[in-house]
PDB file of C-alpha atoms in Angstrom:
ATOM      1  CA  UNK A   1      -5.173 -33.612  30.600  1.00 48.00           C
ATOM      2  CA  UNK A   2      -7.736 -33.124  27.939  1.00 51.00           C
ATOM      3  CA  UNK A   3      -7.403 -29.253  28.221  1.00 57.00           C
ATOM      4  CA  UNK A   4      -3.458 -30.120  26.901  1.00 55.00           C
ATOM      5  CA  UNK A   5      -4.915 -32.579  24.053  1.00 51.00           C
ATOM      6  CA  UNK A   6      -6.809 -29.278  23.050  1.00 58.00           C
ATOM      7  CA  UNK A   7      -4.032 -26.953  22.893  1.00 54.00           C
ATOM      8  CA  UNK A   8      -1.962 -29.029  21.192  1.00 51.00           C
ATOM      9  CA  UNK A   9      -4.843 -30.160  18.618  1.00 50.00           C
ATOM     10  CA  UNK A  10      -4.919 -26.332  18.200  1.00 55.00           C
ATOM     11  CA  UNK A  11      -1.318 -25.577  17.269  1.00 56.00           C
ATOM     12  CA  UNK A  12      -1.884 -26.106  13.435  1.00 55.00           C
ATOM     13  CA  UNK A  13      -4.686 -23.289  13.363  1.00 62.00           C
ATOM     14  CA  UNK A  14      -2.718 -21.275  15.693  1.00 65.00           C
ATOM     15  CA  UNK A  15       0.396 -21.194  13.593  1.00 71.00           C
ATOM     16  CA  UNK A  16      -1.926 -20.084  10.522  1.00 72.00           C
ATOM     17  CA  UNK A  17      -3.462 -17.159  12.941  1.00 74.00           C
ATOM     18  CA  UNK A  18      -0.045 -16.109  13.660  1.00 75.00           C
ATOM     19  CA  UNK A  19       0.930 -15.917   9.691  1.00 77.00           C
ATOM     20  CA  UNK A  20      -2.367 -14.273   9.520  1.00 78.00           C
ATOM     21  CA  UNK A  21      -2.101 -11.650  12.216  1.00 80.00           C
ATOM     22  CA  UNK A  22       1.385 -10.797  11.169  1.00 83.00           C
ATOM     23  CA  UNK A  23       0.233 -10.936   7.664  1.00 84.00           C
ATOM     24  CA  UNK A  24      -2.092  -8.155   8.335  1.00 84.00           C
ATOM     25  CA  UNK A  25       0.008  -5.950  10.386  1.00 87.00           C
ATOM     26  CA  UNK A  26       1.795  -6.073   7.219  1.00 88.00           C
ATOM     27  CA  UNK A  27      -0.784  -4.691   4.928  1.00 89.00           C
ATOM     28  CA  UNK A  28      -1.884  -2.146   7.748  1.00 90.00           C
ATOM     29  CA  UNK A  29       1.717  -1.102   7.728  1.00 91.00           C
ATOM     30  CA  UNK A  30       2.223  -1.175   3.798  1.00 91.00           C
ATOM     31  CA  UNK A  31      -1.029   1.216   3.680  1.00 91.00           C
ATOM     32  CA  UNK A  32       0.324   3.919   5.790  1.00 91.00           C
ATOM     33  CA  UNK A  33       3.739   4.016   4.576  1.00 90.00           C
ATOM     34  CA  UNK A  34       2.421   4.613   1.351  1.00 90.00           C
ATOM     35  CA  UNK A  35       0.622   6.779   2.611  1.00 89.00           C
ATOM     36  CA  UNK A  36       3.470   8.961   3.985  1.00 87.00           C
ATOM     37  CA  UNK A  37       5.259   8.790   0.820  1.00 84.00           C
ATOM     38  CA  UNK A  38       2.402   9.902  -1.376  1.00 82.00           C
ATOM     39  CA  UNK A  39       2.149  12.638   0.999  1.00 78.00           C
ATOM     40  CA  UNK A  40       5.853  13.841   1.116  1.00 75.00           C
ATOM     41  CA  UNK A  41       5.553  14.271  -2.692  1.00 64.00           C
ATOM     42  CA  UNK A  42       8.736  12.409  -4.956  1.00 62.00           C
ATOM     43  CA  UNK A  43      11.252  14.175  -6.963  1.00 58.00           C
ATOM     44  CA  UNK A  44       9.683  16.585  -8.766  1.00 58.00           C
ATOM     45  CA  UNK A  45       5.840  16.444  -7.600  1.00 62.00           C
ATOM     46  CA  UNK A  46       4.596  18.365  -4.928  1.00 63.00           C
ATOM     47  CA  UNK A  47       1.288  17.044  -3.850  1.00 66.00           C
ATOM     48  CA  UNK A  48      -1.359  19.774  -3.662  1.00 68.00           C
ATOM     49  CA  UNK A  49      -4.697  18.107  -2.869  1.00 77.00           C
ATOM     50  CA  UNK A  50      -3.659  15.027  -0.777  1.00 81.00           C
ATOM     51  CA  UNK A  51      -6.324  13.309  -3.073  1.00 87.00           C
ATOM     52  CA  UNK A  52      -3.979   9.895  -3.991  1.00 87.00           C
ATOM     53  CA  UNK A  53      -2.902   9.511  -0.299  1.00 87.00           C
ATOM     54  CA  UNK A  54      -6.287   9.719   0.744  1.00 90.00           C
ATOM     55  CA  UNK A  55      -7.192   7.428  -2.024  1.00 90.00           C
ATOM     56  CA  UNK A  56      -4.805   4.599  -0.879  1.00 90.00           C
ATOM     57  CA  UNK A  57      -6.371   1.539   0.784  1.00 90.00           C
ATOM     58  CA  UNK A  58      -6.552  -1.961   1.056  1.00 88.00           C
ATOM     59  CA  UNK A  59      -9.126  -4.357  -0.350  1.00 84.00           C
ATOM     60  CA  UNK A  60     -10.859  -7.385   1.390  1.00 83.00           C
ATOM     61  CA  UNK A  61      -8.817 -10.062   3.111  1.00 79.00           C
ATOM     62  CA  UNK A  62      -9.604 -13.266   1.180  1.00 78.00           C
ATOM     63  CA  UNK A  63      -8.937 -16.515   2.867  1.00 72.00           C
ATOM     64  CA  UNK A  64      -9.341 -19.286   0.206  1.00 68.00           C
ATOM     65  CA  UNK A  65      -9.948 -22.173   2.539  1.00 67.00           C
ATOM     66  CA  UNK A  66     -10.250 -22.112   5.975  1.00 65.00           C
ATOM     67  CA  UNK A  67      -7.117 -22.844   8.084  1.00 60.00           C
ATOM     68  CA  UNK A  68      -5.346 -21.339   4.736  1.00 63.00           C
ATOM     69  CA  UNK A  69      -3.360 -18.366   4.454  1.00 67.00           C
ATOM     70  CA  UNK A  70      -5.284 -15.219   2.451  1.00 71.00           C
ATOM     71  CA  UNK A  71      -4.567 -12.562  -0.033  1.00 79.00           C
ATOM     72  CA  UNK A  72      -5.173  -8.678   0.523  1.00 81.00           C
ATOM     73  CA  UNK A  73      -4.194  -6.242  -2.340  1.00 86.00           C
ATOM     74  CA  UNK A  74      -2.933  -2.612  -1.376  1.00 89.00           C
ATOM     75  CA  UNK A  75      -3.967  -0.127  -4.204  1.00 88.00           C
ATOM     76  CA  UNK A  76      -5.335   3.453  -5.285  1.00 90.00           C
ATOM     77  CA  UNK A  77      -7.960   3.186  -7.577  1.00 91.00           C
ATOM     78  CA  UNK A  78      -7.030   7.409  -8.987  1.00 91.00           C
ATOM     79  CA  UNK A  79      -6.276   6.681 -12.597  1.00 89.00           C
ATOM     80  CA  UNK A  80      -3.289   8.613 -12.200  1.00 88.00           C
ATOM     81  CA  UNK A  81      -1.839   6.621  -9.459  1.00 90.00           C
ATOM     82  CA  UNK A  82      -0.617   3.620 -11.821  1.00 92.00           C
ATOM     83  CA  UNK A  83       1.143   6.588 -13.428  1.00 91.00           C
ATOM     84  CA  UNK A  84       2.873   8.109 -10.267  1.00 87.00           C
ATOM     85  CA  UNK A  85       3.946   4.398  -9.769  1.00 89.00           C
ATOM     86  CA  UNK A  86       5.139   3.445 -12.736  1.00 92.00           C
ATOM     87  CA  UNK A  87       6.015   6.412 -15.314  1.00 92.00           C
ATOM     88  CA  UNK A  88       3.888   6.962 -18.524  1.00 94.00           C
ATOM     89  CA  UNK A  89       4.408   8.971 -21.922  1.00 95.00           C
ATOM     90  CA  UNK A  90       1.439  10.868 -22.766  1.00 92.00           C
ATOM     91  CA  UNK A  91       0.826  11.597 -26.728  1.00 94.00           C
ATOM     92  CA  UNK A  92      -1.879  13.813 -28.379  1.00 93.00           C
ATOM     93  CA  UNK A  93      -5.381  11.549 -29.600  1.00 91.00           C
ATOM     94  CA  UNK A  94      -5.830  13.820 -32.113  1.00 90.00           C
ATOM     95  CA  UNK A  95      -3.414  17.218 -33.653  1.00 92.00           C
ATOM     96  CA  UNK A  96       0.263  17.050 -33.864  1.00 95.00           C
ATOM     97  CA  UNK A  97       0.637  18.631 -30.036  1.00 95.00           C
ATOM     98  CA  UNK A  98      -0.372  18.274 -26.877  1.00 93.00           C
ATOM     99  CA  UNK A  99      -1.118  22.247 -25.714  1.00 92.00           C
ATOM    100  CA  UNK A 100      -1.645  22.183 -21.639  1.00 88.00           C
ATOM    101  CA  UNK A 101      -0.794  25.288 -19.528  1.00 84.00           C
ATOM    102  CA  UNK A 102       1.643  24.726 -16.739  1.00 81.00           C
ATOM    103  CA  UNK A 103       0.917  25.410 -12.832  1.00 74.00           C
ATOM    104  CA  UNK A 104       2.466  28.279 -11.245  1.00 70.00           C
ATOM    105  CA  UNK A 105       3.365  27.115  -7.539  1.00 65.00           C
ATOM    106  CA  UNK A 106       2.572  29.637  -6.198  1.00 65.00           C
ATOM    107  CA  UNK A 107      -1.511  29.588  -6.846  1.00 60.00           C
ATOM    108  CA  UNK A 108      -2.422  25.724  -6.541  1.00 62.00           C
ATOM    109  CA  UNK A 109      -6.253  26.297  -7.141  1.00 68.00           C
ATOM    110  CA  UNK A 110      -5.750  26.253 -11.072  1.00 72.00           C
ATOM    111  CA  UNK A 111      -2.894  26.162 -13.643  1.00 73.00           C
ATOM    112  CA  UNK A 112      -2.198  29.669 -14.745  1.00 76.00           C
ATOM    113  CA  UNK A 113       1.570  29.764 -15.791  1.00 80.00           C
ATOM    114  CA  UNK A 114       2.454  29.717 -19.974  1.00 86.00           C
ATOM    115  CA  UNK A 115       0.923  27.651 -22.849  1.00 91.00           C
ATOM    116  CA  UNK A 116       3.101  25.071 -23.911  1.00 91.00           C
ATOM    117  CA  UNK A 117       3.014  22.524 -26.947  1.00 93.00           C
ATOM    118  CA  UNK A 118       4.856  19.442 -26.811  1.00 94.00           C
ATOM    119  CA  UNK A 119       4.441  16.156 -29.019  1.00 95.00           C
ATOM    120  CA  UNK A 120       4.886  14.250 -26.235  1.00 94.00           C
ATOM    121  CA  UNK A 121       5.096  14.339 -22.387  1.00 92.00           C
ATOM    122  CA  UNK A 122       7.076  11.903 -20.468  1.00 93.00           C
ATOM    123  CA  UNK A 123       6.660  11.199 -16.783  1.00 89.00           C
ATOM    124  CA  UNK A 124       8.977   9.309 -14.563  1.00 89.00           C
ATOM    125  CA  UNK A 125       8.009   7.083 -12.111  1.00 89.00           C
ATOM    126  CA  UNK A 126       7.409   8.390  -8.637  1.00 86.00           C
ATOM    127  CA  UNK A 127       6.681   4.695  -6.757  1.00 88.00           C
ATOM    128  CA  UNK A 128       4.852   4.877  -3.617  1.00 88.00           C
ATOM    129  CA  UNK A 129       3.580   1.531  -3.435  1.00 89.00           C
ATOM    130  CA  UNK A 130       6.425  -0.282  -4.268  1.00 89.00           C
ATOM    131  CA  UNK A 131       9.074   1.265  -1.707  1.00 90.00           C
ATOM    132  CA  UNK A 132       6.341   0.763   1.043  1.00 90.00           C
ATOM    133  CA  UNK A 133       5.892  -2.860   0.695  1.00 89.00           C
ATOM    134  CA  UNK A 134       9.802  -3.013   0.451  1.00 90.00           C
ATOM    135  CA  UNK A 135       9.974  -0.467   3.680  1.00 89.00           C
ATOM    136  CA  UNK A 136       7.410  -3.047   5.544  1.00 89.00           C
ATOM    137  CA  UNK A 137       8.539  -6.323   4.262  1.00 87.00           C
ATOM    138  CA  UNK A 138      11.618  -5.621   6.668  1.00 90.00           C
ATOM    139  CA  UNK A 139       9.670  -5.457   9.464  1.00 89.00           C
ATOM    140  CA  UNK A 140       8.254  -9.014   8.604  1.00 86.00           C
ATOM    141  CA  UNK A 141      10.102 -11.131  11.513  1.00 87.00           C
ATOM    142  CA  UNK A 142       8.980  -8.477  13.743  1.00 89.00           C
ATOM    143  CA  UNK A 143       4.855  -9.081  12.977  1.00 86.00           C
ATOM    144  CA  UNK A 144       5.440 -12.678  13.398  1.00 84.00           C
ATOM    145  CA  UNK A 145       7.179 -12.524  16.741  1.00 85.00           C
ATOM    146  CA  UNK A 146       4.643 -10.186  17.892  1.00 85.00           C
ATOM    147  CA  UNK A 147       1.952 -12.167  16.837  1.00 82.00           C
ATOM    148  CA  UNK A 148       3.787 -15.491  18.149  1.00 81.00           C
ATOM    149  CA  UNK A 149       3.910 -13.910  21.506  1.00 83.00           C
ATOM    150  CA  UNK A 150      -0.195 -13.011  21.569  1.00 78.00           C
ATOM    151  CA  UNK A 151      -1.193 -16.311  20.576  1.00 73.00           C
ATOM    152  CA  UNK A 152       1.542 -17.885  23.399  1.00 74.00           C
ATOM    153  CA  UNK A 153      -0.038 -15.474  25.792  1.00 76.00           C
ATOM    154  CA  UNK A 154      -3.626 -17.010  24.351  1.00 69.00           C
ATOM    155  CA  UNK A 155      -2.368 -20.840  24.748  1.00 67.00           C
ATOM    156  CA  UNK A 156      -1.060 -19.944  27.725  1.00 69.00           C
ATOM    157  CA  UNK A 157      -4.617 -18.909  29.249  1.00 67.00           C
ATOM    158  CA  UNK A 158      -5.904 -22.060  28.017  1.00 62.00           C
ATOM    159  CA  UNK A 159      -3.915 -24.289  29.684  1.00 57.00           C
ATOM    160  CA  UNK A 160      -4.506 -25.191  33.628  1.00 56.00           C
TER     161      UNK A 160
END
């Protein structure tokens, strides 16, 4: 009798381990589909180094309170990954031009195509991030199941 008192005392934390577990399936699931799409390149990049996939990760899971939900941030810290993700114009500090020499694809080690000048270089958003965490969010009633089912198993060991 008192083992059933316990379990159901328990529920309440048991329902926030279940957000949590799901929860973090999430963010596992956010990283490597970002992951994957840094990797397969977006219109008009194709990735060469693999550095910003590799760079991809997910900070420390912060619970506030305990028998509270937490917080996790996905996130590249590359300075060019905010640009891949969101677009950017790029303007000369100082002289009327930017001057830059463009990459020939067929020798990655170092740009060696033509000089160019421009007074301004606009690049378009290519979102990783953003279409992962879309991509996984989907999946979100499937992480809770899974995670309701684990903990059931768990109560279920519990009782007599």
């Amino acid at each position: 009798m008192a083992k059933d008192w316990e379990a159901a005392l328990a529920i309440p934390q048991n329902l926030v381990a279940v957000g949590n577990a799901a929860f973090r399936r999430l963010v596992d699931d956010v990283v490597r589909r970002a992951q994957e799409n840094a990797s397969l390149g977006r219109p008009g990049l194709i990735p060469r180094t693999g550095k910003l996939r590799k760079s991809i990760t997910k900070g420390p899971y912060k619970q506030w309170t305990p028998g509270s939900y937490g917080e996790q941030r996905v996130y590249s810290d590359l300075i060019y990954a905010r640009v891949h993700e969101y677009g950017a114009t790029i303007r000369p500090k100082r002289g009327p031009y930017l001057v830059f020499r463009l990459w020939n694809f067929s020798d990655t080690d170092r740009p060696t195509g033509p000089w160019r000048r421009a007074r301004q270089v606009v690049i378009p958003p290519r979102p990783f991030l953003g279409p992962a965490a879309k991509d996984a969010t989907a999946h979100w009633p499937e992480y809770v199941r899974d995670a309701l089912e684990y903990i059931g198993e768990y109560i279920g060991r519990q009782l007599p």
